[in-house]
Structures are given as structure tokens and as C-alpha cells.
PDB file of C-alpha atoms in Angstrom:
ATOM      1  CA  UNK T   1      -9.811   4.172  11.441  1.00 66.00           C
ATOM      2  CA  UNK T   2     -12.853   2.402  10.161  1.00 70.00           C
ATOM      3  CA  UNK T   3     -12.987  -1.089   9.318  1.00 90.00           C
ATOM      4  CA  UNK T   4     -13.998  -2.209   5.815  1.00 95.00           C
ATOM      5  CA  UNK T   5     -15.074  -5.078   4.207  1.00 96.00           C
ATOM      6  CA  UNK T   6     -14.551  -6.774   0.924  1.00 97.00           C
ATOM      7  CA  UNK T   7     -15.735  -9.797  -0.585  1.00 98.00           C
ATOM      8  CA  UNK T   8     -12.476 -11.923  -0.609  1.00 97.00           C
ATOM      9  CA  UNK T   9     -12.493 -12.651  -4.835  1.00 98.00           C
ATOM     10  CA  UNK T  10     -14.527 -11.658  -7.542  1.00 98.00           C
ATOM     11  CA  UNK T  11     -14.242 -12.622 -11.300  1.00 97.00           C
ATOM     12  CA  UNK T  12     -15.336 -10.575 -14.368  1.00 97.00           C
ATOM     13  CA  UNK T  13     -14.961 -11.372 -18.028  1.00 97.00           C
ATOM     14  CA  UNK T  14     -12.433  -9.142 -20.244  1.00 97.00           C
ATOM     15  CA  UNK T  15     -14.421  -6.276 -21.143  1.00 97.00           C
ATOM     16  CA  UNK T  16     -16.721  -6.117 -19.140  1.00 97.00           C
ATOM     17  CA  UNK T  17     -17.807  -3.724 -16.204  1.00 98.00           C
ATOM     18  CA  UNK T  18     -16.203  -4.857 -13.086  1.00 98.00           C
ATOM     19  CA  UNK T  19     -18.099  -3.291  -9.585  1.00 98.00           C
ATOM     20  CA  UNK T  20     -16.161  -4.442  -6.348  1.00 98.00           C
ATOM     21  CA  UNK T  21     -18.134  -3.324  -3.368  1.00 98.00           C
ATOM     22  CA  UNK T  22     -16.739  -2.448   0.156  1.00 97.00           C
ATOM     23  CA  UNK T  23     -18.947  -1.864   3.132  1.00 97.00           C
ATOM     24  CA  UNK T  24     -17.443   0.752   5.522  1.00 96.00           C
ATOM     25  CA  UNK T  25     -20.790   1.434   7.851  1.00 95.00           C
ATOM     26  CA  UNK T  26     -18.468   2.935  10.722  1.00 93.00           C
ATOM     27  CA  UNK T  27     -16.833   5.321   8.534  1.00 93.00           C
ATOM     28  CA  UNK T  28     -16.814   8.939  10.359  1.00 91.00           C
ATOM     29  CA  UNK T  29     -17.422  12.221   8.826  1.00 89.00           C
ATOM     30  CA  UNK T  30     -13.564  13.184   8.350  1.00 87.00           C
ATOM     31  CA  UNK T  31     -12.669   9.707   6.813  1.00 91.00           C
ATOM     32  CA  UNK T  32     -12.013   9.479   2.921  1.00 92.00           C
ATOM     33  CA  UNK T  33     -12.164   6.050   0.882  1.00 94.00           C
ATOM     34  CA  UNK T  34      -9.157   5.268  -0.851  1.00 94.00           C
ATOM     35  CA  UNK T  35      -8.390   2.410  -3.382  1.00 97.00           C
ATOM     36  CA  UNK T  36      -5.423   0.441  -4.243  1.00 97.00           C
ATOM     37  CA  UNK T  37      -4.354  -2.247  -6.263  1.00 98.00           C
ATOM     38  CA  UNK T  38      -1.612  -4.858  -6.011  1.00 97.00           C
ATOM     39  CA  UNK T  39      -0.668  -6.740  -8.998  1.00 96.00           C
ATOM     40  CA  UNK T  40       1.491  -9.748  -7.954  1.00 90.00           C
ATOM     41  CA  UNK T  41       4.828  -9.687  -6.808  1.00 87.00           C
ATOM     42  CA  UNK T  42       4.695  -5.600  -7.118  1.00 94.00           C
ATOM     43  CA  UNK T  43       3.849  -2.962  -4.956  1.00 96.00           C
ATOM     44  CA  UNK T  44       0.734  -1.538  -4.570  1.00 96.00           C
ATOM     45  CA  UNK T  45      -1.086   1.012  -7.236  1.00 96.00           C
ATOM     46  CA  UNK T  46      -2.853   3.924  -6.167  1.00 94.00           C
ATOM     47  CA  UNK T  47      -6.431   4.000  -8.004  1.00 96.00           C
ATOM     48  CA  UNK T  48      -8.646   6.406  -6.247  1.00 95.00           C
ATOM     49  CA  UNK T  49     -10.066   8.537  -3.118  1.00 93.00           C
ATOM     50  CA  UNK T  50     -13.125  10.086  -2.520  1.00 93.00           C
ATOM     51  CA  UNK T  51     -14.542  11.566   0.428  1.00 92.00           C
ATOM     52  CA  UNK T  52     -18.560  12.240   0.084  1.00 92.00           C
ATOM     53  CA  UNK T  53     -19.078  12.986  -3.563  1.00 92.00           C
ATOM     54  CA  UNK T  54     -18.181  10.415  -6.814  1.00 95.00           C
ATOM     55  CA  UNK T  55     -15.079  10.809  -8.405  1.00 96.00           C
ATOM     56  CA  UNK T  56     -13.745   9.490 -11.865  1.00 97.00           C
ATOM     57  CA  UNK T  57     -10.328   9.725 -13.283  1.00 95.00           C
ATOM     58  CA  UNK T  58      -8.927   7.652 -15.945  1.00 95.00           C
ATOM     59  CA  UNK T  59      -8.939   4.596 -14.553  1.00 95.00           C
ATOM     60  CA  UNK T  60     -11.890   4.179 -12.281  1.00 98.00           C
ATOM     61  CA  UNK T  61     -14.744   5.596 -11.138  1.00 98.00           C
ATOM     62  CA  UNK T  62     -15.681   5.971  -7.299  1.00 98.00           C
ATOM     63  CA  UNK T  63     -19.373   5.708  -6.376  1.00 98.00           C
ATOM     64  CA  UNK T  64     -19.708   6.263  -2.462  1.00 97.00           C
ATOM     65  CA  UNK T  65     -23.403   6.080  -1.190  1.00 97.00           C
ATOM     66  CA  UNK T  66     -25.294   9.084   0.126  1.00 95.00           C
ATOM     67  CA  UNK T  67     -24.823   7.577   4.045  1.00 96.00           C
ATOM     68  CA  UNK T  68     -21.162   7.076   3.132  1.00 96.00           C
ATOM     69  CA  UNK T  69     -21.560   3.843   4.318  1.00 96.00           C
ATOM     70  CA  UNK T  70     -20.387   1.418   1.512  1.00 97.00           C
ATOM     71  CA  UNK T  71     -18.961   2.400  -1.580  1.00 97.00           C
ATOM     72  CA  UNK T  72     -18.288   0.767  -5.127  1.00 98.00           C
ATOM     73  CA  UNK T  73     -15.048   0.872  -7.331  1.00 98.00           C
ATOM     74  CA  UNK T  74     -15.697   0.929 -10.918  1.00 98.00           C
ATOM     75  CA  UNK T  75     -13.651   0.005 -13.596  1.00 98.00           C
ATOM     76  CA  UNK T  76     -15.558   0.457 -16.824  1.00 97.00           C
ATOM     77  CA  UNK T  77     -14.344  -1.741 -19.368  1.00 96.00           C
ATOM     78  CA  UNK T  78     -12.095  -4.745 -17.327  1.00 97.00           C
ATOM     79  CA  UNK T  79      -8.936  -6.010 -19.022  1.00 97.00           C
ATOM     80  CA  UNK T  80      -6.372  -8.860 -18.542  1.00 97.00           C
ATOM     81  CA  UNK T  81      -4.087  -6.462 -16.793  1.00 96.00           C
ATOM     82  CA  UNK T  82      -6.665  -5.295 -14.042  1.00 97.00           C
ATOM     83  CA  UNK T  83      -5.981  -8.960 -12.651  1.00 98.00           C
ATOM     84  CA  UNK T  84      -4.766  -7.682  -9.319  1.00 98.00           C
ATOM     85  CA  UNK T  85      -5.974  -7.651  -5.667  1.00 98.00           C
ATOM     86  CA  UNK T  86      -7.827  -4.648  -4.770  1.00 98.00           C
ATOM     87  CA  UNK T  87      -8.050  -2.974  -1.581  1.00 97.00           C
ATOM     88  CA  UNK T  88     -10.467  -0.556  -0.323  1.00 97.00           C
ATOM     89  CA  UNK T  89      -9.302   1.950   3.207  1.00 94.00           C
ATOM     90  CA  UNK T  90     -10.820   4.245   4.860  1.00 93.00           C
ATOM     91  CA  UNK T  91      -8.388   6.699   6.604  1.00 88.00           C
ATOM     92  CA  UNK T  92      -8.945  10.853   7.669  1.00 80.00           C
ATOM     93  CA  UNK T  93      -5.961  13.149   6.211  1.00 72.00           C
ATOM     94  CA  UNK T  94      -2.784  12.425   7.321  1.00 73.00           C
ATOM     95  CA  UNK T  95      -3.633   8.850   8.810  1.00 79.00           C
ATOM     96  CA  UNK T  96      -1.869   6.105   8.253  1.00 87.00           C
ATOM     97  CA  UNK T  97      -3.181   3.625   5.311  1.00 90.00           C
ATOM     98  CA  UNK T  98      -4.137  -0.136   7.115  1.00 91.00           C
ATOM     99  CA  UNK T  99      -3.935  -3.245   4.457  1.00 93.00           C
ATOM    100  CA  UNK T 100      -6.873  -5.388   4.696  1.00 93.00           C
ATOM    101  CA  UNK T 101      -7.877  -8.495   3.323  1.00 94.00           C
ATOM    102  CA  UNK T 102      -8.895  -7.128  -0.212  1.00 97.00           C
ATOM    103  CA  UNK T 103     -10.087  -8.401  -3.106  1.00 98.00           C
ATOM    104  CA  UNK T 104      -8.694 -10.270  -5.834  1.00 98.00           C
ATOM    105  CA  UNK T 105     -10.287  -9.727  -8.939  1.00 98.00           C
ATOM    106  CA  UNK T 106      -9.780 -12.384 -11.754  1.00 98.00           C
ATOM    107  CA  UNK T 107     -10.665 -10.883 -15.035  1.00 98.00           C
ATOM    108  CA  UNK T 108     -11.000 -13.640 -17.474  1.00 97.00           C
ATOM    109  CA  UNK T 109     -10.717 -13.697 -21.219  1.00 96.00           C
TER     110      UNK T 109
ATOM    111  CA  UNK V   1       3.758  11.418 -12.305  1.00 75.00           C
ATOM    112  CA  UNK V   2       5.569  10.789  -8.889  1.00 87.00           C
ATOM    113  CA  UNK V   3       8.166   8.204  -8.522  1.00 92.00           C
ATOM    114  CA  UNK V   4       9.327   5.550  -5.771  1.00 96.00           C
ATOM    115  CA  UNK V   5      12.047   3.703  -6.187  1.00 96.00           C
ATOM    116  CA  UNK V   6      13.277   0.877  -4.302  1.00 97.00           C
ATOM    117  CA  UNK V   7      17.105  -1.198  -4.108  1.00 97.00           C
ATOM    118  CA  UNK V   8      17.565  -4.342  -4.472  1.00 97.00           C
ATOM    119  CA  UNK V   9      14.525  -5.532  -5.790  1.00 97.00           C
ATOM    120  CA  UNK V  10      15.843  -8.885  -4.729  1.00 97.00           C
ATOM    121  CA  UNK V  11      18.582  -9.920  -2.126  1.00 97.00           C
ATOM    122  CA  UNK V  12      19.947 -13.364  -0.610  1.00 97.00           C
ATOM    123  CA  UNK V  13      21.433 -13.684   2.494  1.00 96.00           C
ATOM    124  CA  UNK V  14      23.065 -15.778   5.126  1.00 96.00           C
ATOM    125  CA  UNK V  15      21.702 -16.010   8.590  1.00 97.00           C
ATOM    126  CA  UNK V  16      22.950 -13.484  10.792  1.00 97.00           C
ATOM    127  CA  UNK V  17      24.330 -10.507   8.250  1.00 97.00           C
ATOM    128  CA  UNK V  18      22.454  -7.517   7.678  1.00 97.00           C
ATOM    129  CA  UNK V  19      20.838  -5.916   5.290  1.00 97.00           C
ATOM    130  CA  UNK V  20      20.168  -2.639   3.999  1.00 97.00           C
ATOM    131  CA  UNK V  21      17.087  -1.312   1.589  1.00 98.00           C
ATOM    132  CA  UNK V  22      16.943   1.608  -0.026  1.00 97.00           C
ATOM    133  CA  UNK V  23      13.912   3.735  -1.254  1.00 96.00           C
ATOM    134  CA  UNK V  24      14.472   7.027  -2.712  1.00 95.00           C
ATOM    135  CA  UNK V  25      11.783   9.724  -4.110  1.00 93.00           C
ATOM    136  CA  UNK V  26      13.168  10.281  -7.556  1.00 93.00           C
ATOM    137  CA  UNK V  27      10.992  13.372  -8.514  1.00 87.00           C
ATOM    138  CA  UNK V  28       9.724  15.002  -5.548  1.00 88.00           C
ATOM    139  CA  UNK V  29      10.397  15.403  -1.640  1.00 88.00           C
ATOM    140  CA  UNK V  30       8.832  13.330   0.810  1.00 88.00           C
ATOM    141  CA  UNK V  31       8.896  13.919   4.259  1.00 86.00           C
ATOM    142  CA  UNK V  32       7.160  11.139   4.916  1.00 90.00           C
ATOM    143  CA  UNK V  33       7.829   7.324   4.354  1.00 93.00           C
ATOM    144  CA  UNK V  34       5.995   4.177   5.163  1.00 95.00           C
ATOM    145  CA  UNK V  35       7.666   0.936   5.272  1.00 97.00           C
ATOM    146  CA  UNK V  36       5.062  -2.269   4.733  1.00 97.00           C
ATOM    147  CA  UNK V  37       6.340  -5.725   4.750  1.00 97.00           C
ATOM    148  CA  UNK V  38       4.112  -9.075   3.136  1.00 97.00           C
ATOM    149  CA  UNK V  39       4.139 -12.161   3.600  1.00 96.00           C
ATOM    150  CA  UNK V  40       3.033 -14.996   0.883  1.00 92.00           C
ATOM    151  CA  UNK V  41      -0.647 -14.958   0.408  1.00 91.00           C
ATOM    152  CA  UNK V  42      -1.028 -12.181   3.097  1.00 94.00           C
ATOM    153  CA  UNK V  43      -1.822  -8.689   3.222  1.00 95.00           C
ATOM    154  CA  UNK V  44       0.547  -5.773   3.808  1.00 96.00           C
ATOM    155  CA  UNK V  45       1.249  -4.733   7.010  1.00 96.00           C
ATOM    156  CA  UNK V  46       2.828  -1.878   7.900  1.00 96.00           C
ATOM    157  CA  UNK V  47       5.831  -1.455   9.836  1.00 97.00           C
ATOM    158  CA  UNK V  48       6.992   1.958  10.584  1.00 96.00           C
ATOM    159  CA  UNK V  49       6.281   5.881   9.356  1.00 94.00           C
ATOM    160  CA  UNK V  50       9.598   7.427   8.550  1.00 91.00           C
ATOM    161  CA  UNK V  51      10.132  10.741   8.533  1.00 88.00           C
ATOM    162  CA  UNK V  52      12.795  12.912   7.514  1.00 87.00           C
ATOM    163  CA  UNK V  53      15.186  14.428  10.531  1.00 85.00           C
ATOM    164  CA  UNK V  54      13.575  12.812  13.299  1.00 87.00           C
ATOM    165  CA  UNK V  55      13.093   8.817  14.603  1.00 90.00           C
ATOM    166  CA  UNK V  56      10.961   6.307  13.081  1.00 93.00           C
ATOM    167  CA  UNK V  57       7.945   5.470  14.300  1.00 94.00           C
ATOM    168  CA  UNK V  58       7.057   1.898  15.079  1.00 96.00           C
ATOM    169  CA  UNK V  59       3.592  -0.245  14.872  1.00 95.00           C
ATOM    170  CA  UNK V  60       3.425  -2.464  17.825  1.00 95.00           C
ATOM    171  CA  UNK V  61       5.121  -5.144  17.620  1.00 95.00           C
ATOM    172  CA  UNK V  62       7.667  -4.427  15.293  1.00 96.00           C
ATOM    173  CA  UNK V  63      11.093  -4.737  16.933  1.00 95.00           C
ATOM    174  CA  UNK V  64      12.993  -0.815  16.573  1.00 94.00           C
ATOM    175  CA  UNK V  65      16.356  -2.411  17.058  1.00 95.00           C
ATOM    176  CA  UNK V  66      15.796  -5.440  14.660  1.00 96.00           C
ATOM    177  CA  UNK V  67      14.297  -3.177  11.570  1.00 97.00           C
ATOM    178  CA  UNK V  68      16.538   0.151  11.889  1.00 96.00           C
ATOM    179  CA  UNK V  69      15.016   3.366   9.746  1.00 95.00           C
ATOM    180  CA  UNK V  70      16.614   6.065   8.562  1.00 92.00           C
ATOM    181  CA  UNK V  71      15.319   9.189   6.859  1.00 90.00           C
ATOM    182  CA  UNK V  72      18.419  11.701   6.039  1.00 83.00           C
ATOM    183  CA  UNK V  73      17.048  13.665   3.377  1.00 90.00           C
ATOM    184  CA  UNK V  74      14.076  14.380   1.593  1.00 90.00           C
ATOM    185  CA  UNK V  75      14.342  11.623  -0.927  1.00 92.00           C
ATOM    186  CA  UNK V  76      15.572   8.627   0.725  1.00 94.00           C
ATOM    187  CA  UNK V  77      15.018   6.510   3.551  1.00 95.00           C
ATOM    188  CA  UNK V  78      16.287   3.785   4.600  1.00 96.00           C
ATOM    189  CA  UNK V  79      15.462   0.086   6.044  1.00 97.00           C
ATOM    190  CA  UNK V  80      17.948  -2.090   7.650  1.00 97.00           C
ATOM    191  CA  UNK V  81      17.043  -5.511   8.638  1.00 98.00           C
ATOM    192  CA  UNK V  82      19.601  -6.022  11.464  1.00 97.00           C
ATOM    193  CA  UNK V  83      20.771  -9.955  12.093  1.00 97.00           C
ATOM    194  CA  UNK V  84      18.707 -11.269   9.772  1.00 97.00           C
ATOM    195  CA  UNK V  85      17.263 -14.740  10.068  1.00 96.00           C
ATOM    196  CA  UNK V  86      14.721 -17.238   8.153  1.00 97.00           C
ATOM    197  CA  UNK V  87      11.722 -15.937   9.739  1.00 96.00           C
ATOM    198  CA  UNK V  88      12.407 -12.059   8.432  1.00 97.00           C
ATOM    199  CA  UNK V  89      12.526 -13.844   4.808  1.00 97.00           C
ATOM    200  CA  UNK V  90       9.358 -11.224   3.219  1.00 97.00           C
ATOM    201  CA  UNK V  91       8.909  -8.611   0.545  1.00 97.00           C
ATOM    202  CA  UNK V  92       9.199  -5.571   2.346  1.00 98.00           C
ATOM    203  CA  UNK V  93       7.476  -2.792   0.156  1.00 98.00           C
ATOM    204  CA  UNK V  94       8.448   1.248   0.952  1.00 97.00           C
ATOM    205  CA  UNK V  95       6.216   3.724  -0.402  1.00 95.00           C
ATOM    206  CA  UNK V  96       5.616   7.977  -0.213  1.00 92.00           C
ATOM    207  CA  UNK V  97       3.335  10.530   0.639  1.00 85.00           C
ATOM    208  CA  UNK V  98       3.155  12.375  -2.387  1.00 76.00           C
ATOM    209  CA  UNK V  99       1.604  16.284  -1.893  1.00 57.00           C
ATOM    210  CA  UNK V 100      -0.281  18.214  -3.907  1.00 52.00           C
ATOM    211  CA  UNK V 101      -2.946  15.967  -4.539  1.00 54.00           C
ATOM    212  CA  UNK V 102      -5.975  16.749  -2.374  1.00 57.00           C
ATOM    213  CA  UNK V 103      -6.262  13.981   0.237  1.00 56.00           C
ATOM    214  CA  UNK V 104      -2.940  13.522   2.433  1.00 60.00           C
ATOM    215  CA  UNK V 105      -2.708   9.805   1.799  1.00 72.00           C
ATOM    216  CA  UNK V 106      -2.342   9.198  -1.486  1.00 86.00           C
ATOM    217  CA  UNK V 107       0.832   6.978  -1.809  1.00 90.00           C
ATOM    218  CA  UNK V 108       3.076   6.148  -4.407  1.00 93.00           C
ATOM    219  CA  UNK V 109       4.835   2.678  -3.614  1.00 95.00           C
ATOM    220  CA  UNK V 110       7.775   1.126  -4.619  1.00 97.00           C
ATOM    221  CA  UNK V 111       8.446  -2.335  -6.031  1.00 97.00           C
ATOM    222  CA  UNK V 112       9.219  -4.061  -2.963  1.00 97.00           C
ATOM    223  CA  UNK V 113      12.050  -5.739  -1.774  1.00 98.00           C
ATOM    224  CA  UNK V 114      12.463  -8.983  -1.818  1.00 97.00           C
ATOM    225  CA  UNK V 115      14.584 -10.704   1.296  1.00 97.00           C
ATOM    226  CA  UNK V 116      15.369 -14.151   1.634  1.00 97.00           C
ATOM    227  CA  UNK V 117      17.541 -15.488   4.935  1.00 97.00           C
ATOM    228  CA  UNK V 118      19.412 -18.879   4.302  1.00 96.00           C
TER     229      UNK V 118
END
């Protein structure tokens, strides 16, 4: 699987855009990038997956660049709650999802 | 929307006893589990794929006779941490493929387990 990388924290102010980029330059052609979430002391959230094109759903958007080789998670208008650590893996179908480092995102009032 | 749960959330026990923790699919089938286990301040890391009717398999390094799976049915598997001591004290978090949704590794998790050894 390809390795990613994350910047290790980020902070954004409540209600505001927050952008967390992951750089996944060895990514192959059958690899999709998911996103999770952890919020402390639970398990982790699934947020998103995309494979070449952008995807949006209700809590995210997904904006992977046209060489696939980094992508940026989106979360459009940043609240208390989104105070979490957020992890970005790259995986083909059926693989098995590897934990990295992450992000924690602060999102202060 | 798809469902993972996960017993006890919290357990205490003496050095040397075993322990069982269960994670059951409460709205659809999974034939497919993943058990993770965290440390403080660390990321997950994942232990073993589970899957139903047939043995666990193990990430290096994670002792098969130590951390015992079972996957009976469709809905529950289940992780036994065999003479436990201090040094297995972690959150141990289970989680399930759930199909349907394009992409074969979108998981739902549980709420982890949390296991401390006296």
C-alpha cells in the first residue's frame, strides 16, 4: 500500500474552512484515498473515499489532484465537534486499512 | 446506517485471567472483521482480519495464541486476550466491512474496548 503523509496538527477557528492535506506521491492506479476520523477515546469515523475524481457527501468534500498524487479533505464550515485526529489511507479494494500518524485538527472557538 | 457494536466498553482485570471482547454487526452481515488495538498517544494498529468460518489472520508480530479470534457467524466475532498481563493494558477497537458502498474498505468501527491488567 502507499505511504502517506500528513502534517502532524493543524488548527482552524470554529467556522471556518478547514483543508488538511496528505501527500500520497506513490499511490498506484488501483489505490483509492480514504479518510477517517478519531475523536478521543472512540473509535474511528469513516468520512470519505475517492479514487480519481472529487467526491462530496455531507460531511466533507474530497479534492484529489489530477496526478493523484496528494489530495485535500475539506470540511466546509469547521465546528467544535470536528476536534478529532484525522487520518488519510490509501488502500486498493479489499486491502487492508494501515493507521498512520494522522492529523489532529484543533478547531478553536 | 450500519452499526458496530462492541462489549465491554471498559474491563479491569487481574494479571493472568482472560478476557473476552465482543463485537457484533447489529444491522447487517459481515464477513469480514478487523481487530485494531491503540496505545496512549499512538496510532491504531491493526492486529488481525477475522473472517467468518475460517482462522484469523495475523499481522506479524501479533502472538495467535495470546490474542485468540473467533468469527462464528455473520455478526459477531470475537477477541480473547489470553493470560493477560500489564503490558496488553490498550483500547482494542473492532470494526466491519460494510458492503454495498462502492469501495471495499469502507469500515464502520466500534467503540473500542478498553483493557486494563492489574
Amino acid at each position: 500500500d502507499a505511504k502517506t503523509t500528513q502534517p502532524p496538527s493543524m488548527d482552524c477557528a470554529e467556522g471556518r474552512a478547514a483543508n488538511l492535506p496528505c501527500n500520497h506521491s506513490t499511490i498506484s492506479g488501483n489505490e483509492y484515498v480514504y479518510w477517517y476520523r478519531q475523536i478521543h477515546s472512540q473509535g474511528p469515523q469513516y468520512i470519505i473515499h475517492g479514487l480519481k475524481n472529487n467526491e462530496t457527501n455531507e460531511m466533507a468534500s474530497l479534492i484529489i489532484t489530477e496526478d493523484r498524487k496528494s489530495s485535500t479533505l475539506i470540511l466546509p464550515h469547521a465546528t467544535l465537534r470536528d476536534t478529532a485526529v484525522y487520518y488519510c489511507i490509501v488502500t486498493n479494494q479489499g486491502g487492508k486499512l494501515i493507521f498512520g500518524q494522522g492529523t489532529e485538527l484543533s478547531v478553536k472557538p | 446506517g450500519a452499526v458496530v457494536s462492541q462489549h465491554p466498553s471498559r474491563v479491569i482485570c487481574k494479571s493472568g485471567t482472560s478476557v473476552k471482547i465482543e463485537c457484533r454487526s447489529l444491522d447487517f452481515q459481515a464477513t469480514t472483521m478487523f481487530w485494531y488495538r491503540q496505545f496512549p498517544k499512538q496510532s491504531l494498529m491493526l492486529m488481525a482480519t477475522s473472517n467468518e468460518g475460517s482462522k484469523a489472520t495475523y499481522e506479524q508480530g501479533v502472538e495467535k495464541d495470546k490474542f485468540l479470534i473467533n468469527h462464528a457467524s455473520l455478526t459477531l466475532s470475537t477477541l480473547t486476550v489470553t493470560s493477560a498481563h500489564p503490558e496488553d493494558s490498550s483500547f482494542y477497537i473492532c470494526s466491519a466491512r460494510t458492503s454495498g458502498r462502492s469501495g471495499a474498505n469502507v469500515l464502520t468501527f466500534g467503540a473500542g474496548s478498553r483493557l486494563t491488567v492489574l
